[in-house]
Amino acid sequence: MAKVSTPDNELVDTFNRKITYLRMSVTDRCDFRCVYCMAEDMQFLPRQSILSLEELLQIAQRFVALGVQKIRLTGGEPLVRNGIVELCSQISALPGLKELCMSSNGSQLNRLAKPLHDAGLSRLNISLDSLNSQRFRELTRTGDLTRVITGIDAALAAGFRHTKLNCVVLKGRNDDEVVDLVRFAIDRQLDISFIEEMPLGIVTEHQRSESYCSSDEVRARLSEVFTLLESAESTQGPSRYWRLAEAPEIRIGFISPHSHNFCGSCNRVRLTVEGRLLLCLGNEHSSDLKQVLRSYPADAERLDNAIREAMNLKPYSHHFETNGDVQILRFMNMTGG
Ligand code: SAM
Ligand code: SF4
């Protein structure tokens, strides 16, 4: 096994990148079946193979002790996991953690936004791919647009600040809506990021090669209406930000895994709900933390060592193709997007 020689309270990979951001999937389940994320007839994991809430907390605790400052809870849809609000209060209370964030599809926020805010959740990203109810239903297969918009408004009313909308842009499906989506974001004073579709899992509903829409194309569409000003801001994630001269208070982000590879400054790792630590979104390098946790339940040092050693497996970069070839068989909901 490779020799580890970093300080006790930090995680550094072999390319000298400091790992300060953990994305944790708390469930692979979801009430939506977005066409780019899941197959229509998804098989979900059996209960015994997913981490319990206690195990998720234990892992979060060790990462924070090892220098992680930001945790994002994701999935699947994190808000369909029972006990999620309690998990948020426990993780947000970990000393040293600066931000606890969540990615959600918004469908349960009308009910949960206030309890989540009270539990110490710092920030929300909410997916929104269309403002047309029928299209929204087609893209999510089961989603109800009105309910999601009510959820977004509930998050604002609950006091969440710097909420960001996430929109995966697919050519011929919603690329003609990017200006309207930005106007929606301006009206509610929300940030918005546009995401290039990534080839994770085999989807049958569309050809990924035909639906690919680059961030440059989205920016060109927006530039017909708005004046975009490049910004050097970062939220420690993969988005590159721009501001609008017409509405300088909001940020427009672009997540461009194909056209502007963001690997050089990568500071994050992902935990699947099966307890597999993925070192890179676009590669299979991983370490089985569940096995360590279940074999040695009270041994924090062993878990710390497993996490530190895993850093040596982090590859320099991903290489996604836009020709529709699938290199990674796991779906985004398994990955913890
Ligand atoms: N259910 C939550 C949601 O939809 O925000 C959290 C999990 S979801 C997997 C996280 C993000 O990944 C969402 O913004 C979603 O649009 C994005 N996503 C899913 N599959 C993707 C793919 N194949 N390419 C790019 N983004 C994807
Ligand atoms: Fe569910 Fe989010 Fe995947 Fe859509 S993108 S199917 S909401 S996990």
Tab-separated table of C-alpha atoms and ligand atoms in Angstrom:
chain	number	residue	atom	x	y	z
A	1	MET	CA	0.000	0.000	0.000
A	2	ALA	CA	1.278	3.513	-0.801
A	3	LYS	CA	2.906	5.457	2.000
A	4	VAL	CA	0.870	8.322	3.411
A	5	SER	CA	2.719	11.370	4.722
A	6	THR	CA	0.213	14.220	5.034
A	7	PRO	CA	-0.620	15.976	8.344
A	8	ASP	CA	-3.190	14.176	10.513
A	9	ASN	CA	-5.935	16.703	9.899
A	10	GLU	CA	-5.795	17.076	6.148
A	11	LEU	CA	-6.414	15.016	3.047
A	12	VAL	CA	-4.104	15.572	0.093
A	13	ASP	CA	-3.968	13.483	-3.070
A	14	THR	CA	-0.906	12.527	-5.086
A	15	PHE	CA	-1.307	15.622	-7.300
A	16	ASN	CA	-1.128	17.839	-4.208
A	17	ARG	CA	-4.813	18.708	-4.352
A	18	LYS	CA	-6.320	19.277	-0.918
A	19	ILE	CA	-9.631	17.464	-0.438
A	20	THR	CA	-12.007	19.668	1.527
A	21	TYR	CA	-15.378	18.774	0.001
A	22	LEU	CA	-17.368	15.552	0.441
A	23	ARG	CA	-20.536	14.769	-1.484
A	24	MET	CA	-22.518	12.091	0.313
A	25	SER	CA	-25.339	10.167	-1.289
A	26	VAL	CA	-27.914	9.372	1.381
A	27	THR	CA	-30.184	7.276	-0.857
A	28	ASP	CA	-30.256	5.911	-4.407
A	29	ARG	CA	-34.063	6.265	-4.454
A	30	CYS	CA	-36.025	9.107	-5.952
A	31	ASP	CA	-39.596	10.120	-6.644
A	32	PHE	CA	-38.536	11.332	-10.140
A	33	ARG	CA	-36.987	9.370	-13.013
A	34	CYS	CA	-35.157	12.120	-14.929
A	35	VAL	CA	-34.324	10.892	-18.421
A	36	TYR	CA	-30.616	11.753	-18.176
A	37	CYS	CA	-30.193	10.311	-14.685
A	38	MET	CA	-32.107	7.049	-14.457
A	39	ALA	CA	-33.622	4.243	-16.441
A	40	GLU	CA	-37.426	4.149	-16.292
A	41	ASP	CA	-37.477	0.779	-14.501
A	42	MET	CA	-34.636	1.373	-12.031
A	43	GLN	CA	-33.761	-1.403	-9.594
A	44	PHE	CA	-32.926	0.146	-6.237
A	45	LEU	CA	-30.539	-1.223	-3.651
A	46	PRO	CA	-31.732	-3.579	-0.896
A	47	ARG	CA	-31.881	-1.945	2.541
A	48	GLN	CA	-29.059	-4.017	4.075
A	49	SER	CA	-26.544	-2.839	1.512
A	50	ILE	CA	-27.053	0.871	2.153
A	51	LEU	CA	-25.436	2.814	4.967
A	52	SER	CA	-27.570	3.476	8.036
A	53	LEU	CA	-28.010	7.063	9.241
A	54	GLU	CA	-25.564	6.304	12.070
A	55	GLU	CA	-22.971	5.050	9.579
A	56	LEU	CA	-23.441	8.124	7.394
A	57	LEU	CA	-22.893	10.337	10.448
A	58	GLN	CA	-19.805	8.364	11.497
A	59	ILE	CA	-18.258	8.767	8.053
A	60	ALA	CA	-19.093	12.488	7.956
A	61	GLN	CA	-17.488	12.869	11.373
A	62	ARG	CA	-14.224	11.277	10.239
A	63	PHE	CA	-14.035	13.372	7.058
A	64	VAL	CA	-14.563	16.584	9.020
A	65	ALA	CA	-11.882	15.494	11.490
A	66	LEU	CA	-9.629	15.014	8.440
A	67	GLY	CA	-10.139	18.562	7.208
A	68	VAL	CA	-13.288	18.447	5.107
A	69	GLN	CA	-15.057	21.813	5.401
A	70	LYS	CA	-18.005	21.364	3.090
A	71	ILE	CA	-20.430	18.451	2.837
A	72	ARG	CA	-23.210	18.151	0.288
A	73	LEU	CA	-26.009	15.630	0.878
A	74	THR	CA	-27.358	14.276	-2.362
A	75	GLY	CA	-28.695	11.091	-3.934
A	76	GLY	CA	-31.091	9.992	-5.475
A	77	GLU	CA	-33.401	12.431	-3.777
A	78	PRO	CA	-32.097	13.074	-0.250
A	79	LEU	CA	-35.512	14.202	0.970
A	80	VAL	CA	-37.073	10.767	0.417
A	81	ARG	CA	-34.742	9.264	3.035
A	82	ASN	CA	-36.481	8.927	6.417
A	83	GLY	CA	-34.603	10.705	9.190
A	84	ILE	CA	-32.915	13.188	6.855
A	85	VAL	CA	-33.723	16.255	8.988
A	86	GLU	CA	-32.188	14.657	12.076
A	87	LEU	CA	-29.115	13.645	10.061
A	88	CYS	CA	-28.745	17.277	8.945
A	89	SER	CA	-28.827	18.556	12.521
A	90	GLN	CA	-26.181	16.034	13.558
A	91	ILE	CA	-23.844	16.734	10.642
A	92	SER	CA	-24.276	20.521	10.762
A	93	ALA	CA	-23.193	20.439	14.419
A	94	LEU	CA	-19.819	18.800	13.643
A	95	PRO	CA	-17.061	21.150	14.813
A	96	GLY	CA	-14.938	22.323	11.878
A	97	LEU	CA	-17.626	21.946	9.211
A	98	LYS	CA	-18.198	25.284	7.487
A	99	GLU	CA	-21.093	24.379	5.194
A	100	LEU	CA	-23.687	21.649	4.959
A	101	CYS	CA	-25.425	21.827	1.582
A	102	MET	CA	-28.014	19.705	-0.188
A	103	SER	CA	-29.006	18.980	-3.781
A	104	SER	CA	-32.717	18.309	-4.124
A	105	ASN	CA	-35.352	18.016	-6.818
A	106	GLY	CA	-37.563	20.304	-4.707
A	107	SER	CA	-40.598	18.017	-4.605
A	108	GLN	CA	-40.633	17.721	-0.791
A	109	LEU	CA	-39.451	21.210	0.093
A	110	ASN	CA	-42.887	22.641	0.753
A	111	ARG	CA	-43.010	20.307	3.758
A	112	LEU	CA	-39.330	20.174	4.688
A	113	ALA	CA	-37.676	23.523	3.866
A	114	LYS	CA	-38.339	25.054	7.289
A	115	PRO	CA	-37.270	21.974	9.350
A	116	LEU	CA	-34.108	21.703	7.212
A	117	HIS	CA	-33.269	25.352	7.758
A	118	ASP	CA	-33.833	24.923	11.510
A	119	ALA	CA	-31.588	21.826	11.415
A	120	GLY	CA	-28.655	23.931	10.243
A	121	LEU	CA	-28.622	23.147	6.520
A	122	SER	CA	-26.683	26.066	5.017
A	123	ARG	CA	-27.609	25.992	1.344
A	124	LEU	CA	-29.781	24.292	-1.239
A	125	ASN	CA	-29.321	23.468	-4.920
A	126	ILE	CA	-32.643	22.708	-6.578
A	127	SER	CA	-32.954	21.051	-9.979
A	128	LEU	CA	-35.206	22.781	-12.501
A	129	ASP	CA	-34.951	21.824	-16.171
A	130	SER	CA	-38.093	23.386	-17.620
A	131	LEU	CA	-40.826	25.908	-16.857
A	132	ASN	CA	-43.316	24.124	-19.057
A	133	SER	CA	-45.379	21.607	-17.041
A	134	GLN	CA	-45.682	19.047	-19.812
A	135	ARG	CA	-41.999	19.169	-20.715
A	136	PHE	CA	-41.081	19.056	-17.052
A	137	ARG	CA	-43.138	15.882	-16.745
A	138	GLU	CA	-41.476	14.395	-19.837
A	139	LEU	CA	-37.957	15.176	-18.600
A	140	THR	CA	-38.550	13.940	-15.042
A	141	ARG	CA	-41.070	11.244	-16.141
A	142	THR	CA	-43.039	11.662	-12.865
A	143	GLY	CA	-42.402	15.231	-11.641
A	144	ASP	CA	-44.972	17.967	-11.047
A	145	LEU	CA	-43.650	21.446	-11.927
A	146	THR	CA	-46.125	23.342	-9.712
A	147	ARG	CA	-45.043	21.340	-6.708
A	148	VAL	CA	-41.376	22.057	-7.374
A	149	ILE	CA	-41.976	25.796	-7.782
A	150	THR	CA	-43.952	25.755	-4.515
A	151	GLY	CA	-40.925	24.012	-2.967
A	152	ILE	CA	-38.528	26.668	-4.297
A	153	ASP	CA	-40.734	29.391	-2.811
A	154	ALA	CA	-40.905	27.500	0.492
A	155	ALA	CA	-37.088	27.434	0.598
A	156	LEU	CA	-36.984	31.200	0.084
A	157	ALA	CA	-39.658	31.738	2.749
A	158	ALA	CA	-37.768	29.495	5.184
A	159	GLY	CA	-34.783	31.840	4.959
A	160	PHE	CA	-32.375	29.916	2.700
A	161	ARG	CA	-29.894	32.274	1.060
A	162	HIS	CA	-27.782	31.726	-2.092
A	163	THR	CA	-30.084	28.977	-3.317
A	164	LYS	CA	-29.019	27.766	-6.742
A	165	LEU	CA	-31.073	26.234	-9.520
A	166	ASN	CA	-29.447	23.429	-11.515
A	167	CYS	CA	-30.503	22.824	-15.088
A	168	VAL	CA	-29.211	19.998	-17.303
A	169	VAL	CA	-29.485	21.301	-20.869
A	170	LEU	CA	-30.487	18.854	-23.592
A	171	LYS	CA	-30.570	19.929	-27.200
A	172	GLY	CA	-34.072	19.880	-28.651
A	173	ARG	CA	-35.624	19.307	-25.217
A	174	ASN	CA	-35.032	22.435	-23.133
A	175	ASP	CA	-32.174	24.423	-24.713
A	176	ASP	CA	-34.720	26.969	-25.964
A	177	GLU	CA	-35.713	27.711	-22.351
A	178	VAL	CA	-32.389	28.920	-20.960
A	179	VAL	CA	-33.321	32.623	-21.214
A	180	ASP	CA	-36.679	32.009	-19.502
A	181	LEU	CA	-34.961	30.025	-16.770
A	182	VAL	CA	-32.539	32.894	-16.163
A	183	ARG	CA	-35.494	35.310	-15.982
A	184	PHE	CA	-37.145	32.991	-13.447
A	185	ALA	CA	-33.901	33.041	-11.425
A	186	ILE	CA	-33.704	36.843	-11.590
A	187	ASP	CA	-37.330	37.199	-10.428
A	188	ARG	CA	-36.598	35.122	-7.338
A	189	GLN	CA	-33.012	36.323	-6.840
A	190	LEU	CA	-31.571	32.827	-7.254
A	191	ASP	CA	-28.288	31.719	-8.771
A	192	ILE	CA	-28.552	29.259	-11.659
A	193	SER	CA	-26.121	26.747	-13.157
A	194	PHE	CA	-26.387	25.091	-16.536
A	195	ILE	CA	-24.938	21.568	-16.704
A	196	GLU	CA	-23.671	19.562	-19.659
A	197	GLU	CA	-25.121	16.052	-19.622
A	198	MET	CA	-22.621	13.417	-18.494
A	199	PRO	CA	-22.545	9.858	-19.847
A	200	LEU	CA	-23.267	8.036	-16.581
A	201	GLY	CA	-25.281	4.837	-17.017
A	202	ILE	CA	-27.055	3.578	-20.117
A	203	VAL	CA	-30.142	5.623	-20.966
A	204	THR	CA	-32.548	4.411	-23.625
A	205	GLU	CA	-34.896	7.363	-23.874
A	206	HIS	CA	-32.567	9.625	-25.887
A	207	GLN	CA	-29.219	9.533	-27.668
A	208	ARG	CA	-26.701	11.338	-25.502
A	209	SER	CA	-24.610	12.205	-28.529
A	210	GLU	CA	-27.595	13.985	-30.126
A	211	SER	CA	-28.743	15.785	-26.989
A	212	TYR	CA	-25.320	17.166	-26.053
A	213	CYS	CA	-25.479	20.954	-25.675
A	214	SER	CA	-22.240	22.676	-24.726
A	215	SER	CA	-21.965	25.456	-22.156
A	216	ASP	CA	-20.638	27.688	-24.949
A	217	GLU	CA	-23.896	27.205	-26.866
A	218	VAL	CA	-25.945	28.055	-23.762
A	219	ARG	CA	-23.812	31.144	-23.172
A	220	ALA	CA	-24.275	32.220	-26.782
A	221	ARG	CA	-28.068	31.993	-26.407
A	222	LEU	CA	-27.971	34.007	-23.190
A	223	SER	CA	-25.674	36.608	-24.781
A	224	GLU	CA	-28.385	37.395	-27.349
A	225	VAL	CA	-30.459	38.828	-24.491
A	226	PHE	CA	-28.122	39.593	-21.571
A	227	THR	CA	-24.641	41.061	-21.139
A	228	LEU	CA	-22.537	38.351	-19.504
A	229	LEU	CA	-19.537	39.384	-17.428
A	230	GLU	CA	-16.989	36.702	-16.563
A	231	SER	CA	-16.336	36.347	-12.836
A	232	ALA	CA	-13.540	34.690	-10.893
A	233	GLU	CA	-15.860	33.613	-8.051
A	234	SER	CA	-15.987	30.055	-6.798
A	235	THR	CA	-18.197	28.107	-4.381
A	236	GLN	CA	-15.535	25.371	-4.186
A	237	GLY	CA	-17.552	23.342	-6.705
A	238	PRO	CA	-17.089	22.716	-10.435
A	239	SER	CA	-19.166	25.736	-11.646
A	240	ARG	CA	-17.505	28.608	-13.486
A	241	TYR	CA	-19.458	31.786	-12.823
A	242	TRP	CA	-20.630	34.755	-14.828
A	243	ARG	CA	-22.667	37.770	-13.777
A	244	LEU	CA	-25.275	39.691	-15.763
A	245	ALA	CA	-24.939	43.434	-16.288
A	246	GLU	CA	-28.753	43.541	-16.174
A	247	ALA	CA	-29.013	41.667	-12.812
A	248	PRO	CA	-25.582	41.713	-11.137
A	249	GLU	CA	-26.896	40.245	-7.883
A	250	ILE	CA	-27.305	36.726	-9.288
A	251	ARG	CA	-24.684	34.328	-10.624
A	252	ILE	CA	-24.906	32.222	-13.752
A	253	GLY	CA	-22.813	29.061	-13.446
A	254	PHE	CA	-21.662	26.612	-16.071
A	255	ILE	CA	-20.716	23.036	-15.214
A	256	SER	CA	-18.907	21.812	-18.273
A	257	PRO	CA	-17.361	18.377	-17.749
A	258	HIS	CA	-16.963	17.955	-21.529
A	259	SER	CA	-15.938	21.324	-22.856
A	260	HIS	CA	-14.021	22.787	-19.886
A	261	ASN	CA	-12.663	19.983	-17.825
A	262	PHE	CA	-12.532	21.106	-14.164
A	263	CYS	CA	-10.169	18.443	-12.832
A	264	GLY	CA	-7.020	20.508	-12.154
A	265	SER	CA	-8.590	22.209	-9.152
A	266	CYS	CA	-10.695	19.251	-7.985
A	267	ASN	CA	-11.105	19.311	-4.208
A	268	ARG	CA	-13.859	16.720	-3.799
A	269	VAL	CA	-14.666	13.066	-3.358
A	270	ARG	CA	-18.009	11.247	-3.317
A	271	LEU	CA	-19.487	8.648	-1.029
A	272	THR	CA	-22.107	6.343	-2.519
A	273	VAL	CA	-24.936	5.204	-0.263
A	274	GLU	CA	-23.369	1.724	-0.389
A	275	GLY	CA	-20.356	3.175	1.382
A	276	ARG	CA	-18.045	3.202	-1.611
A	277	LEU	CA	-15.755	6.233	-1.665
A	278	LEU	CA	-15.455	7.382	-5.287
A	279	LEU	CA	-12.372	9.425	-5.967
A	280	CYS	CA	-13.579	10.816	-9.298
A	281	LEU	CA	-16.979	11.219	-10.961
A	282	GLY	CA	-15.697	9.941	-14.284
A	283	ASN	CA	-13.570	7.001	-13.109
A	284	GLU	CA	-14.225	3.829	-11.155
A	285	HIS	CA	-11.372	4.237	-8.618
A	286	SER	CA	-12.941	3.604	-5.233
A	287	SER	CA	-12.474	2.335	-1.711
A	288	ASP	CA	-14.997	0.309	0.298
A	289	LEU	CA	-15.525	2.259	3.529
A	290	LYS	CA	-18.634	0.268	4.495
A	291	GLN	CA	-16.536	-2.856	4.750
A	292	VAL	CA	-14.091	-1.117	7.113
A	293	LEU	CA	-16.920	0.391	9.159
A	294	ARG	CA	-18.836	-2.879	9.523
A	295	SER	CA	-15.759	-5.008	10.219
A	296	TYR	CA	-14.386	-2.601	12.867
A	297	PRO	CA	-17.405	-0.572	14.050
A	298	ALA	CA	-15.738	1.418	16.831
A	299	ASP	CA	-12.320	1.893	15.246
A	300	ALA	CA	-12.117	5.522	14.082
A	301	GLU	CA	-8.394	5.249	13.425
A	302	ARG	CA	-8.861	2.397	10.988
A	303	LEU	CA	-11.502	4.384	9.119
A	304	ASP	CA	-9.226	7.448	9.051
A	305	ASN	CA	-6.424	5.358	7.590
A	306	ALA	CA	-8.709	3.864	4.934
A	307	ILE	CA	-9.835	7.383	3.943
A	308	ARG	CA	-6.255	8.704	3.821
A	309	GLU	CA	-5.039	5.765	1.777
A	310	ALA	CA	-7.917	6.189	-0.670
A	311	MET	CA	-6.557	9.647	-1.570
A	312	ASN	CA	-3.684	7.902	-3.322
A	313	LEU	CA	-6.207	6.401	-5.748
A	314	LYS	CA	-7.578	9.727	-6.934
A	315	PRO	CA	-6.839	10.014	-10.659
A	316	TYR	CA	-5.825	13.315	-12.202
A	317	SER	CA	-8.860	13.710	-14.461
A	318	HIS	CA	-11.925	12.291	-16.135
A	319	HIS	CA	-12.282	11.905	-19.902
A	320	PHE	CA	-15.913	11.962	-20.961
A	321	GLU	CA	-16.725	11.426	-24.628
A	322	THR	CA	-19.570	13.288	-26.328
A	323	ASN	CA	-20.116	10.546	-28.924
A	324	GLY	CA	-22.625	8.783	-26.653
A	325	ASP	CA	-20.241	5.986	-25.624
A	326	VAL	CA	-20.807	5.019	-22.025
A	327	GLN	CA	-17.612	4.565	-20.084
A	328	ILE	CA	-19.196	4.600	-16.625
A	329	LEU	CA	-22.005	2.137	-16.039
A	330	ARG	CA	-23.253	3.573	-12.757
A	331	PHE	CA	-26.094	6.081	-12.972
A	332	MET	CA	-25.874	9.536	-11.428
A	333	ASN	CA	-28.306	8.568	-8.650
A	334	MET	CA	-25.858	5.814	-7.646
A	335	THR	CA	-22.919	8.166	-7.862
A	336	GLY	CA	-24.213	10.971	-5.684
A	337	GLY	CA	-24.420	13.778	-8.239
B	1	SAM	N1	-32.248	14.496	-6.773
B	1	SAM	C1	-31.457	15.639	-6.561
B	1	SAM	C2	-31.525	16.581	-7.743
B	1	SAM	O1	-32.081	16.197	-8.761
B	1	SAM	O2	-31.009	17.690	-7.627
B	1	SAM	C3	-30.009	15.325	-6.230
B	1	SAM	C4	-29.342	14.232	-7.001
B	1	SAM	S1	-29.111	14.546	-8.716
B	1	SAM	C5	-28.269	13.090	-9.232
B	1	SAM	C6	-27.873	15.832	-8.674
B	1	SAM	C7	-27.693	16.609	-9.938
B	1	SAM	O3	-27.168	15.751	-10.927
B	1	SAM	C8	-28.981	17.200	-10.498
B	1	SAM	O4	-28.795	18.582	-10.722
B	1	SAM	C9	-29.148	16.477	-11.805
B	1	SAM	O5	-29.763	17.308	-12.757
B	1	SAM	C10	-27.727	16.105	-12.168
B	1	SAM	N2	-27.601	14.964	-13.078
B	1	SAM	C11	-28.173	13.754	-13.009
B	1	SAM	N3	-27.779	12.960	-14.033
B	1	SAM	C12	-26.934	13.705	-14.780
B	1	SAM	C13	-26.182	13.461	-15.977
B	1	SAM	N4	-26.211	12.290	-16.596
B	1	SAM	N5	-25.414	14.468	-16.448
B	1	SAM	C14	-25.348	15.664	-15.811
B	1	SAM	N6	-26.022	15.947	-14.692
B	1	SAM	C15	-26.813	14.988	-14.172
B	2	SF4	FE1	-34.014	11.957	-9.098
B	2	SF4	FE2	-32.275	13.956	-9.071
B	2	SF4	FE3	-31.855	11.816	-10.644
B	2	SF4	FE4	-33.817	13.458	-11.231
B	2	SF4	S1	-31.635	13.981	-11.205
B	2	SF4	S2	-33.959	11.211	-11.172
B	2	SF4	S3	-34.500	14.115	-9.287
B	2	SF4	S4	-31.864	11.833	-8.467
